[in-house]
Tab-separated table of C-alpha atoms in Angstrom:
chain	number	residue	atom	x	y	z
A	1	MET	CA	-190.601	-123.668	23.809
A	2	THR	CA	-190.992	-120.970	21.617
A	3	LYS	CA	-187.801	-119.184	22.393
A	4	ARG	CA	-186.414	-122.008	21.762
A	5	ILE	CA	-187.577	-123.807	19.052
A	6	HIS	CA	-187.089	-118.755	17.722
A	7	ILE	CA	-183.216	-120.358	18.618
A	8	TRP	CA	-182.820	-122.983	16.252
A	9	ALA	CA	-185.092	-121.545	13.732
A	10	ARG	CA	-181.914	-118.729	13.087
A	11	GLY	CA	-179.346	-121.244	13.189
A	12	ILE	CA	-181.154	-122.825	10.230
A	13	GLY	CA	-181.579	-119.660	8.840
A	14	ILE	CA	-177.332	-118.681	8.959
A	15	ALA	CA	-176.875	-121.802	7.493
A	16	LEU	CA	-179.218	-121.656	4.851
A	17	ALA	CA	-178.442	-117.777	4.003
A	18	ALA	CA	-174.831	-118.688	3.675
A	19	MET	CA	-174.992	-121.372	1.507
A	20	ALA	CA	-177.936	-118.953	-0.919
A	21	ILE	CA	-175.615	-116.494	-1.408
A	22	PHE	CA	-172.150	-117.967	-2.019
A	23	ALA	CA	-173.302	-120.735	-4.332
A	24	VAL	CA	-175.550	-117.466	-6.121
A	25	THR	CA	-172.514	-115.611	-6.875
A	26	ILE	CA	-170.477	-119.440	-8.239
A	27	VAL	CA	-173.207	-120.114	-10.207
A	28	SER	CA	-173.126	-116.522	-11.507
A	29	PHE	CA	-169.570	-115.963	-12.015
A	30	ILE	CA	-169.276	-119.524	-14.063
A	31	SER	CA	-171.982	-119.151	-16.153
A	32	LEU	CA	-170.791	-115.662	-17.442
A	33	THR	CA	-167.173	-117.093	-17.373
A	34	LEU	CA	-168.353	-119.866	-19.191
A	35	LEU	CA	-170.529	-118.305	-21.750
A	36	VAL	CA	-167.344	-115.384	-22.491
A	37	ILE	CA	-165.056	-118.831	-23.460
A	38	SER	CA	-168.485	-119.810	-25.912
A	39	MET	CA	-168.237	-116.479	-27.681
A	40	GLU	CA	-164.887	-116.603	-28.120
A	41	GLU	CA	-164.521	-120.363	-29.213
A	42	GLY	CA	-166.888	-120.627	-30.811
A	43	GLY	CA	-167.915	-124.433	-29.436
A	44	ALA	CA	-171.083	-125.253	-28.542
A	45	ASN	CA	-172.337	-124.046	-25.250
A	46	LEU	CA	-171.427	-125.153	-21.745
A	47	SER	CA	-174.202	-123.873	-20.003
A	48	ASP	CA	-175.090	-127.835	-18.824
A	49	SER	CA	-172.426	-128.335	-16.829
A	50	THR	CA	-173.407	-124.869	-14.923
A	51	VAL	CA	-174.511	-126.453	-12.386
A	52	SER	CA	-172.487	-129.614	-11.609
A	53	LEU	CA	-169.628	-127.277	-11.504
A	54	THR	CA	-170.867	-124.907	-9.000
A	55	GLY	CA	-171.364	-128.294	-6.918
A	56	ALA	CA	-167.907	-128.880	-7.119
A	57	ILE	CA	-165.888	-125.386	-6.689
A	58	VAL	CA	-168.599	-125.036	-3.283
A	59	LEU	CA	-167.419	-128.697	-2.023
A	60	LEU	CA	-163.643	-127.179	-3.063
A	61	SER	CA	-164.047	-124.070	-0.804
A	62	GLN	CA	-164.430	-126.408	1.981
A	63	GLY	CA	-161.274	-128.251	1.058
A	64	ILE	CA	-162.949	-131.119	-1.153
A	65	GLY	CA	-161.257	-132.060	-4.355
A	66	PHE	CA	-162.811	-133.659	-7.391
A	67	SER	CA	-161.456	-134.725	-10.509
A	68	SER	CA	-162.905	-135.859	-13.938
A	69	GLY	CA	-161.226	-137.344	-16.642
A	70	SER	CA	-157.956	-136.473	-16.618
A	71	PHE	CA	-158.424	-133.135	-14.847
A	72	THR	CA	-157.257	-133.056	-11.285
A	73	LEU	CA	-157.711	-130.282	-9.016
A	74	GLY	CA	-157.461	-130.546	-4.953
A	75	VAL	CA	-155.406	-127.268	-4.304
A	76	THR	CA	-157.910	-125.140	-2.069
A	77	PRO	CA	-159.235	-121.000	-3.090
A	78	LEU	CA	-158.234	-120.019	-0.079
A	79	LEU	CA	-158.470	-117.269	-1.073
A	80	LEU	CA	-162.563	-118.386	-1.388
A	81	SER	CA	-162.881	-120.423	2.263
A	82	LEU	CA	-162.500	-117.029	3.730
A	83	LEU	CA	-164.877	-114.800	2.319
A	84	LEU	CA	-167.508	-117.950	2.990
A	85	ILE	CA	-165.648	-117.916	6.204
A	86	ALA	CA	-166.442	-114.684	6.609
A	87	LEU	CA	-169.647	-114.183	5.820
A	88	ILE	CA	-171.058	-117.128	8.362
A	89	ARG	CA	-170.085	-115.004	10.724
A	90	GLN	CA	-171.869	-111.768	9.351
A	91	LEU	CA	-174.238	-113.757	9.186
A	92	ALA	CA	-174.686	-114.624	12.257
A	93	GLN	CA	-173.262	-111.675	13.443
A	94	ARG	CA	-176.708	-110.089	12.622
A	95	PHE	CA	-179.501	-113.132	12.985
A	96	GLY	CA	-177.374	-113.764	16.402
A	97	THR	CA	-175.299	-116.598	18.237
A	98	SER	CA	-175.990	-119.831	20.420
A	99	LEU	CA	-175.291	-122.764	21.353
A	100	LEU	CA	-178.408	-125.053	20.076
A	101	GLY	CA	-178.212	-122.074	17.063
A	102	TYR	CA	-174.757	-123.322	16.400
A	103	CYS	CA	-175.944	-127.124	16.710
A	104	ALA	CA	-178.785	-126.871	13.962
A	105	GLY	CA	-176.550	-124.347	12.336
A	106	LEU	CA	-173.779	-126.751	11.462
A	107	LEU	CA	-176.479	-129.601	10.954
A	108	THR	CA	-177.698	-127.071	8.508
A	109	TRP	CA	-174.772	-126.324	7.087
A	110	ILE	CA	-173.672	-130.133	6.936
A	111	VAL	CA	-177.423	-131.629	4.674
A	112	LEU	CA	-176.988	-128.721	2.772
A	113	ASN	CA	-172.970	-130.418	1.725
A	114	LEU	CA	-173.853	-134.152	1.972
A	115	LEU	CA	-176.768	-132.712	-1.224
A	116	PHE	CA	-173.844	-131.205	-3.321
A	117	VAL	CA	-172.052	-134.825	-3.107
A	118	GLN	CA	-174.983	-136.701	-4.080
A	119	ASN	CA	-175.538	-134.781	-7.345
A	120	THR	CA	-172.298	-133.415	-8.389
A	121	SER	CA	-171.191	-135.062	-11.277
A	122	VAL	CA	-167.062	-134.812	-11.011
A	123	ASN	CA	-165.313	-137.341	-8.618
A	124	LEU	CA	-164.251	-135.948	-5.843
A	125	SER	CA	-161.200	-137.049	-3.402
A	126	GLY	CA	-162.064	-138.015	-0.472
A	127	SER	CA	-164.522	-140.436	2.337
A	128	MET	CA	-167.932	-139.243	2.840
A	129	ILE	CA	-166.915	-138.770	6.567
A	130	SER	CA	-163.423	-136.394	5.029
A	131	HIS	CA	-166.409	-134.620	3.241
A	132	VAL	CA	-168.625	-133.991	7.032
A	133	LEU	CA	-165.618	-132.985	8.841
A	134	ARG	CA	-164.484	-130.444	6.282
A	135	SER	CA	-167.169	-128.534	6.148
A	136	SER	CA	-168.112	-128.650	9.764
A	137	LEU	CA	-164.228	-127.043	10.067
A	138	VAL	CA	-165.326	-124.241	7.553
A	139	PHE	CA	-169.253	-123.427	9.469
A	140	SER	CA	-167.293	-123.461	12.731
A	141	LEU	CA	-164.830	-121.516	12.472
A	142	GLY	CA	-167.327	-118.855	10.569
A	143	TYR	CA	-169.893	-119.178	13.765
A	144	LEU	CA	-167.309	-119.264	16.305
A	145	LEU	CA	-165.812	-116.220	15.426
A	146	ALA	CA	-168.504	-113.662	15.644
A	147	ASP	CA	-169.361	-113.147	18.188
A	148	ILE	CA	-170.318	-115.819	21.525
A	149	SER	CA	-168.451	-113.530	24.927
A	150	ASN	CA	-172.480	-113.441	25.545
A	151	TRP	CA	-173.196	-116.885	25.773
A	152	LYS	CA	-173.367	-119.167	29.462
A	153	GLU	CA	-171.218	-121.371	28.700
A	154	VAL	CA	-168.685	-118.616	27.561
A	155	LYS	CA	-169.152	-116.544	30.790
A	156	ALA	CA	-168.875	-119.678	33.113
A	157	LEU	CA	-165.621	-121.020	31.353
A	158	THR	CA	-164.420	-117.386	30.942
A	159	SER	CA	-165.069	-117.183	35.144
A	160	LEU	CA	-162.949	-119.900	35.904
A	161	TYR	CA	-160.331	-118.867	34.139
A	162	ARG	CA	-160.209	-115.642	36.031
A	163	LYS	CA	-160.814	-117.031	39.361
A	164	TYR	CA	-158.351	-120.073	38.719
A	165	VAL	CA	-155.449	-118.382	36.873
A	166	SER	CA	-153.681	-115.863	38.438
A	167	GLY	CA	-153.092	-112.537	37.097
A	168	GLN	CA	-150.028	-112.585	36.704
A	169	ILE	CA	-149.820	-116.029	34.249
A	170	ARG	CA	-152.477	-113.873	31.837
A	171	LEU	CA	-151.216	-111.406	31.230
A	172	ILE	CA	-147.918	-113.306	30.196
A	173	ILE	CA	-151.027	-115.290	28.147
A	174	ARG	CA	-152.257	-112.085	26.729
A	175	ILE	CA	-148.879	-110.508	25.505
A	176	GLY	CA	-147.834	-113.763	23.880
A	177	ILE	CA	-151.113	-114.415	21.891
A	178	ILE	CA	-150.414	-110.781	20.977
A	179	THR	CA	-147.504	-111.045	19.931
A	180	TRP	CA	-147.821	-114.262	17.476
A	181	LEU	CA	-151.048	-112.132	15.606
A	182	VAL	CA	-148.187	-109.616	15.156
A	183	VAL	CA	-145.531	-111.743	13.861
A	184	SER	CA	-148.267	-113.769	12.037
A	185	ALA	CA	-149.134	-110.386	9.652
A	186	LEU	CA	-145.852	-109.284	9.406
A	187	PHE	CA	-144.925	-112.459	7.718
A	188	ILE	CA	-148.241	-112.631	5.971
A	189	GLY	CA	-146.808	-109.012	4.741
A	190	MET	CA	-143.963	-110.204	3.793
A	191	ALA	CA	-145.486	-113.130	1.743
A	192	LEU	CA	-147.890	-110.461	-0.204
A	193	CYS	CA	-144.951	-108.304	-1.348
A	194	THR	CA	-142.883	-111.169	-2.796
A	195	CYS	CA	-145.942	-112.076	-4.508
A	196	VAL	CA	-146.693	-108.845	-6.393
A	197	TYR	CA	-142.815	-109.005	-7.205
A	198	TRP	CA	-143.130	-112.068	-8.804
A	199	LEU	CA	-145.842	-111.256	-10.545
A	200	VAL	CA	-144.673	-107.708	-11.565
A	201	VAL	CA	-140.899	-109.300	-12.701
A	202	ASN	CA	-143.151	-111.756	-14.449
A	203	HIS	CA	-145.900	-110.727	-16.045
A	204	GLN	CA	-144.209	-110.992	-19.285
A	205	GLY	CA	-144.143	-115.325	-18.670
A	206	MET	CA	-148.113	-114.573	-17.878
A	207	ALA	CA	-148.738	-112.248	-21.172
A	208	ARG	CA	-147.281	-114.902	-22.951
A	209	LEU	CA	-149.021	-118.185	-21.742
A	210	PHE	CA	-152.665	-115.657	-22.959
A	211	THR	CA	-151.010	-115.980	-26.273
A	212	LEU	CA	-149.841	-119.545	-26.991
A	213	LEU	CA	-153.240	-120.755	-24.884
A	214	ASN	CA	-154.826	-118.297	-27.855
A	215	MET	CA	-156.922	-117.058	-25.219
A	216	GLY	CA	-159.481	-113.734	-25.714
A	217	MET	CA	-159.344	-110.448	-23.756
A	218	GLY	CA	-162.208	-112.064	-21.175
A	219	SER	CA	-161.431	-115.319	-20.566
A	220	ARG	CA	-157.375	-113.147	-20.390
A	221	ILE	CA	-160.355	-111.205	-17.486
A	222	LEU	CA	-162.205	-114.017	-16.534
A	223	THR	CA	-158.527	-116.095	-15.680
A	224	SER	CA	-157.508	-113.713	-13.828
A	225	ILE	CA	-160.112	-113.130	-10.947
A	226	ALA	CA	-160.169	-116.561	-10.642
A	227	SER	CA	-156.436	-117.015	-9.904
A	228	LEU	CA	-157.016	-115.084	-7.548
A	229	MET	CA	-158.506	-117.000	-4.801
A	230	TRP	CA	-155.673	-118.824	-5.073
A	231	ILE	CA	-153.589	-115.989	-3.707
A	232	PRO	CA	-153.186	-116.698	-0.093
A	233	ASN	CA	-151.533	-120.846	-1.029
A	234	LEU	CA	-149.492	-118.611	-3.310
A	235	CYS	CA	-148.582	-116.677	-0.205
A	236	MET	CA	-147.813	-119.631	1.574
A	237	TRP	CA	-146.021	-120.870	-1.092
A	238	ALA	CA	-143.825	-117.157	-1.501
A	239	LEU	CA	-143.192	-117.055	2.308
A	240	ALA	CA	-141.065	-120.915	1.949
A	241	TRP	CA	-139.577	-118.840	-0.622
A	242	VAL	CA	-138.055	-115.669	1.010
A	243	THR	CA	-137.256	-117.379	4.425
A	244	GLY	CA	-134.939	-120.484	2.017
A	245	SER	CA	-136.694	-123.223	1.605
A	246	ASN	CA	-138.893	-123.830	-1.609
A	247	PHE	CA	-141.675	-125.212	-3.260
A	248	GLN	CA	-142.086	-127.541	-6.389
A	249	ILE	CA	-145.418	-127.786	-8.410
A	250	GLY	CA	-144.919	-131.431	-8.514
A	251	ASP	CA	-142.006	-133.335	-10.441
A	252	ALA	CA	-142.985	-130.542	-12.986
A	253	GLY	CA	-141.185	-128.072	-10.967
A	254	TYR	CA	-138.658	-126.918	-9.128
A	255	PHE	CA	-138.706	-123.503	-7.080
A	256	SER	CA	-135.889	-121.515	-4.157
A	257	MET	CA	-133.404	-118.962	-4.137
A	258	TRP	CA	-130.981	-120.780	-5.569
A	259	LEU	CA	-132.468	-122.600	-8.124
A	260	GLY	CA	-135.951	-122.556	-10.246
A	261	LYS	CA	-137.044	-125.012	-12.597
A	262	SER	CA	-139.919	-125.639	-14.692
A	263	THR	CA	-140.554	-128.385	-17.246
A	264	ASP	CA	-143.996	-129.315	-18.809
A	265	LEU	CA	-145.918	-126.787	-16.357
A	266	PRO	CA	-149.872	-127.382	-15.821
A	267	PRO	CA	-150.858	-125.044	-19.205
A	268	ILE	CA	-152.452	-122.615	-16.359
A	269	PRO	CA	-151.973	-118.679	-16.563
A	270	ALA	CA	-151.165	-117.943	-12.404
A	271	PHE	CA	-147.811	-120.619	-13.773
A	272	GLY	CA	-146.019	-118.076	-15.542
A	273	MET	CA	-145.331	-115.989	-12.787
A	274	LEU	CA	-142.726	-118.738	-10.748
A	275	PRO	CA	-139.737	-116.590	-10.303
A	276	ASP	CA	-136.025	-117.513	-11.702
A	277	GLN	CA	-133.349	-117.819	-8.746
A	278	VAL	CA	-131.466	-115.150	-6.791
A	279	SER	CA	-128.361	-114.585	-7.975
A	280	ASN	CA	-127.059	-111.816	-5.825
A	281	ASP	CA	-125.335	-113.254	-2.821
A	282	VAL	CA	-126.057	-109.985	-0.963
A	283	ILE	CA	-130.004	-109.731	-1.297
A	284	ARG	CA	-130.959	-113.186	-1.261
A	285	THR	CA	-128.505	-113.627	2.219
A	286	ILE	CA	-130.835	-109.901	3.194
A	287	LEU	CA	-134.164	-111.600	2.774
A	288	LEU	CA	-132.922	-114.707	5.062
A	289	THR	CA	-132.479	-112.528	7.750
A	290	LEU	CA	-135.946	-110.762	7.573
A	291	PRO	CA	-137.237	-113.378	9.676
A	292	MET	CA	-134.549	-112.802	12.160
A	293	ILE	CA	-134.737	-109.230	12.132
A	294	ILE	CA	-138.969	-108.403	12.676
A	295	GLY	CA	-138.511	-111.886	15.597
A	296	PHE	CA	-135.964	-109.600	16.853
A	297	VAL	CA	-138.050	-106.173	16.101
A	298	VAL	CA	-140.986	-107.210	17.949
A	299	ALA	CA	-139.317	-109.609	20.746
A	300	LEU	CA	-137.686	-105.848	21.841
A	301	VAL	CA	-140.687	-104.232	21.678
A	302	VAL	CA	-142.214	-106.778	23.651
A	303	ILE	CA	-139.371	-106.413	26.800
A	304	VAL	CA	-139.199	-103.083	26.856
A	305	HIS	CA	-142.666	-101.927	26.329
A	306	PRO	CA	-144.385	-100.092	29.197
A	307	ARG	CA	-147.496	-102.112	28.416
A	308	SER	CA	-146.537	-105.603	28.385
A	309	CYS	CA	-143.138	-106.878	29.968
A	310	ASP	CA	-141.727	-103.468	30.736
A	311	ALA	CA	-138.123	-103.818	31.034
A	312	TRP	CA	-136.989	-100.644	30.283
A	313	LYS	CA	-138.622	-99.841	33.904
A	314	ILE	CA	-134.916	-102.155	34.453
A	315	ILE	CA	-132.904	-99.649	32.754
A	316	ILE	CA	-134.767	-96.511	33.188
A	317	CYS	CA	-134.111	-96.382	37.017
A	318	LYS	CA	-132.081	-95.767	39.792
A	319	SER	CA	-130.887	-99.261	40.973
A	320	ASP	CA	-132.362	-98.263	45.120
A	321	GLU	CA	-135.463	-98.289	43.068
A	322	ILE	CA	-136.447	-101.846	42.321
A	323	SER	CA	-135.687	-105.080	43.764
A	324	LYS	CA	-134.257	-107.870	42.869
A	325	LYS	CA	-137.074	-109.592	42.669
A	326	GLN	CA	-138.814	-107.126	40.362
A	327	THR	CA	-136.050	-107.974	38.127
A	328	ILE	CA	-136.293	-111.589	37.700
A	329	ILE	CA	-140.239	-111.812	36.951
A	330	ARG	CA	-139.315	-108.288	34.760
A	331	LEU	CA	-136.690	-110.462	32.686
A	332	THR	CA	-139.095	-113.839	33.288
A	333	TYR	CA	-142.028	-112.531	31.282
A	334	PRO	CA	-140.924	-112.613	28.333
A	335	ILE	CA	-140.049	-116.184	28.747
A	336	GLY	CA	-143.226	-116.922	29.121
A	337	ALA	CA	-144.689	-114.763	26.433
A	338	LEU	CA	-142.197	-115.385	23.980
A	339	CYS	CA	-142.549	-119.536	24.442
A	340	ILE	CA	-146.355	-119.059	23.818
A	341	THR	CA	-145.679	-116.817	21.238
A	342	ALA	CA	-143.548	-119.963	19.303
A	343	THR	CA	-145.586	-122.309	19.790
A	344	LEU	CA	-148.468	-120.733	18.629
A	345	MET	CA	-146.081	-119.841	15.763
A	346	VAL	CA	-145.439	-123.233	14.815
A	347	LEU	CA	-148.750	-124.522	15.298
A	348	SER	CA	-150.785	-121.924	13.097
A	349	PHE	CA	-148.197	-122.097	10.704
A	350	MET	CA	-148.001	-125.888	9.935
A	351	SER	CA	-151.595	-125.409	9.153
A	352	PHE	CA	-151.542	-122.767	6.259
A	353	PHE	CA	-148.833	-124.762	5.367
A	354	GLY	CA	-150.543	-127.751	4.930
A	355	VAL	CA	-153.768	-126.386	3.242
A	356	ALA	CA	-152.001	-124.540	0.255
A	357	ASN	CA	-150.918	-127.879	-0.314
A	358	GLY	CA	-152.600	-130.208	-3.227
A	359	PRO	CA	-152.665	-132.112	-6.141
A	360	LEU	CA	-153.509	-130.746	-10.060
A	361	GLY	CA	-152.902	-134.575	-11.108
A	362	LYS	CA	-152.785	-137.992	-10.415
A	363	ASP	CA	-148.412	-138.730	-10.967
A	364	ARG	CA	-146.748	-135.689	-12.003
A	365	LEU	CA	-148.823	-134.008	-10.047
A	366	ALA	CA	-149.657	-135.126	-7.426
A	367	HIS	CA	-148.052	-132.867	-4.948
A	368	VAL	CA	-148.248	-128.854	-4.867
A	369	GLY	CA	-146.872	-126.586	-2.841
A	370	VAL	CA	-144.366	-126.335	-0.410
A	371	ASN	CA	-142.481	-129.159	2.804
A	372	THR	CA	-144.523	-128.296	5.857
A	373	LEU	CA	-141.745	-129.721	7.647
A	374	GLU	CA	-138.954	-127.938	6.163
A	375	ALA	CA	-141.048	-124.478	5.017
A	376	ILE	CA	-141.928	-124.571	9.128
A	377	ARG	CA	-138.121	-124.579	9.551
A	378	SER	CA	-137.839	-122.265	7.045
A	379	VAL	CA	-139.913	-120.123	9.284
A	380	ALA	CA	-139.525	-120.628	13.286
A	381	GLN	CA	-135.598	-120.891	13.640
A	382	PRO	CA	-134.413	-117.226	12.613
A	383	THR	CA	-137.589	-116.612	13.749
A	384	PHE	CA	-136.974	-117.540	17.714
A	385	LEU	CA	-133.099	-117.048	17.372
A	386	GLY	CA	-134.204	-113.100	17.180
A	387	PHE	CA	-136.375	-113.978	20.267
A	388	THR	CA	-133.270	-115.153	21.962
A	389	LEU	CA	-131.248	-112.092	21.034
A	390	ALA	CA	-133.868	-109.663	22.257
A	391	TRP	CA	-133.432	-111.069	25.621
A	392	ILE	CA	-130.041	-111.474	26.289
A	393	LEU	CA	-129.588	-107.763	25.059
A	394	ILE	CA	-132.515	-106.497	27.574
A	395	VAL	CA	-131.333	-108.886	29.825
A	396	VAL	CA	-126.368	-107.034	29.048
A	397	ILE	CA	-127.802	-104.153	29.315
A	398	ILE	CA	-129.438	-104.615	32.492
A	399	SER	CA	-125.832	-106.581	34.179
A	400	PHE	CA	-123.693	-103.881	32.288
A	401	LYS	CA	-126.038	-101.499	34.708
A	402	ILE	CA	-126.154	-102.856	37.483
A	403	GLY	CA	-122.438	-104.351	37.422
A	404	ILE	CA	-121.393	-100.254	36.340
A	405	HIS	CA	-123.097	-99.321	39.422
A	406	ILE	CA	-122.027	-102.454	41.962
A	407	ALA	CA	-118.501	-100.378	40.827
A	408	LEU	CA	-119.895	-97.306	41.507
A	409	THR	CA	-121.653	-98.157	45.115
A	410	ASN	CA	-117.917	-99.394	45.730
A	411	ILE	CA	-115.038	-97.001	44.552
A	412	HIS	CA	-118.457	-94.181	46.470
A	413	ARG	CA	-117.876	-96.281	49.672
A	414	ARG	CA	-114.366	-96.654	49.701
A	415	ALA	CA	-113.486	-92.554	48.754
A	416	GLU	CA	-115.843	-92.712	51.928
A	417	ALA	CA	-114.063	-94.563	54.421
A	418	SER	CA	-111.146	-92.917	53.296
A	419	ASN	CA	-112.395	-89.330	54.044
A	420	GLU	CA	-113.548	-90.279	57.409
A	421	LEU	CA	-109.667	-91.414	57.970
A	422	ASP	CA	-108.314	-88.265	57.036
A	423	VAL	CA	-110.844	-86.396	59.545
A	424	GLU	CA	-109.371	-88.686	62.324
A	425	SER	CA	-106.485	-88.050	61.827
A	426	LEU	CA	-106.466	-83.836	61.214
A	427	HIS	CA	-107.804	-84.108	64.464
A	428	ASP	CA	-105.281	-86.108	66.718
A	429	THR	CA	-103.178	-84.014	64.790
A	430	ASN	CA	-105.453	-80.637	65.960
A	431	SER	CA	-105.300	-82.827	69.326
A	432	VAL	CA	-102.273	-83.017	69.344
A	433	SER	CA	-101.219	-79.478	68.690
A	434	GLU	CA	-103.805	-77.971	71.539
A	435	SER	CA	-102.026	-79.412	74.184
A	436	ILE	CA	-98.405	-78.296	73.097
A	437	GLY	CA	-99.893	-74.833	72.843
A	438	ASP	CA	-100.940	-75.295	76.426
A	439	ASN	CA	-97.844	-76.034	77.839
A	440	SER	CA	-96.821	-72.985	76.176
A	441	ARG	CA	-98.735	-70.804	76.654
A	442	VAL	CA	-98.623	-71.881	80.436
A	443	ILE	CA	-94.987	-71.436	80.621
A	444	SER	CA	-94.958	-67.459	79.480
A	445	SER	CA	-97.632	-66.919	81.560
A	446	LYS	CA	-95.615	-66.853	85.034
A	447	ASP	CA	-94.448	-64.280	86.108
A	448	TYR	CA	-90.852	-64.691	87.895
A	449	GLY	CA	-91.360	-60.659	88.612
A	450	SER	CA	-87.886	-60.435	86.032
A	451	THR	CA	-85.880	-60.853	82.979
A	452	GLU	CA	-83.419	-62.086	85.330
A	453	THR	CA	-85.043	-64.107	87.352
A	454	SER	CA	-86.506	-65.727	83.546
A	455	MET	CA	-83.283	-66.463	81.846
A	456	THR	CA	-82.115	-68.445	85.278
A	457	VAL	CA	-85.245	-71.200	85.156
A	458	LEU	CA	-84.460	-71.388	81.387
A	459	VAL	CA	-80.225	-71.923	82.191
A	460	HIS	CA	-81.402	-74.575	84.645
A	461	ALA	CA	-84.053	-75.797	82.318
A	462	GLU	CA	-81.453	-76.364	79.865
A	463	ASN	CA	-78.250	-77.930	83.073
A	464	LEU	CA	-81.325	-79.939	83.363
A	465	GLY	CA	-81.842	-80.987	80.033
A	466	SER	CA	-78.356	-81.787	79.460
A	467	SER	CA	-77.973	-83.707	83.030
A	468	GLY	CA	-80.349	-85.825	81.400
A	469	LYS	CA	-78.542	-86.617	78.475
A	470	LYS	CA	-75.381	-87.991	80.152
A	471	ALA	CA	-77.206	-90.042	82.320
A	472	ASP	CA	-78.869	-91.105	78.842
A	473	ALA	CA	-75.201	-91.770	78.135
A	474	ASN	CA	-73.679	-93.887	80.660
A	475	ALA	CA	-76.370	-95.913	80.508
A	476	LYS	CA	-76.024	-97.035	76.636
A	477	GLU	CA	-72.399	-97.573	77.756
A	478	ASP	CA	-73.020	-99.866	80.725
């Protein structure tokens, strides 16, 4: 009983510590920001709204939007959400994890968020059930990403998995998951590079917005730091943009590589870095082919790598050293692994694009972000095409090698058959020559006693030959 109480206490402690650290950090930054704004503007003290705004930001980081008057903010700051998940994970690793501890911590986390819901002065979007579900998802991700391999339940599931799933299927699943992680990391890196390019090219637009808003240096710095919390959202929009899709700032802005227009955007400095259209057709074509190139290169490595599907062994080894069954198996593994990768890509990027969107208003700015289906199509289709081309290339190379081997084998067999015929004919010729030589030796070896006797024998032989010819001629005449 005492051990169980300790487990519950650890779970509750994880939730309390994570919320305390996160909320104190948020309230400190908000207090500093409001203080700097009050000093630069010379207006009234804004610190009275610090507590309410802190609760709203804590809830916003868990996907719960809010509105105050005409101002609406429903775009989740994903970097803040990721930091919160990482904080929960770190505390869970420090305190220890268990199923009972997770349940106790989850209930505590829900209660703490409901306290923020009841004590904030802004209007929150969504129902109470959605608030509970979203906050539960954040805590669950952070807790379950900690080391849970020592749980009894996880060990039991792992043993069942190893018992009922064959080693070959486990290998395919492992390759598919690793490939998905690599491809996702490459796409996120490409999106981050696109955001950096936007910032370098359009930083003057942000400076103009700061000037138009009469912001002092302190407000500019703190506003820029706060804007960083939405960098993952901007990365998802950039990924859709660079792969041929588009993103919108409600009805006020439309951005793609073919068109970039905006009218009456909200006075948010981060919007000053949004891109223009790409006028160079060559650059646009290169950008559009990047997903296919990524898919092709990654799939090629997966297919030929020795610790993966190891199709390279089929290419370099002799054809008689590997069976047809092994060849088919080594070419079937990539199909299963890449299908798993494709499924995980669609599901994960659907989630990424979905959580990156949100409203900034009620009418013209009711939807900010990307069209999820179009964005997934622009990312997934060329990537899957790259997967297919890589597999087809390996199949063509192996087929070409097998065809050459068959052709060389046939040529070798024909050469061997021809050599055998030549040897047989030569053997027959030698046999005839030997028999003729033997007969000649028999005739010449007989001793007729004298030269005259030998000449007599030769004349007699000639007479016999001429007699034979005459007999043949008479037979023909008859």
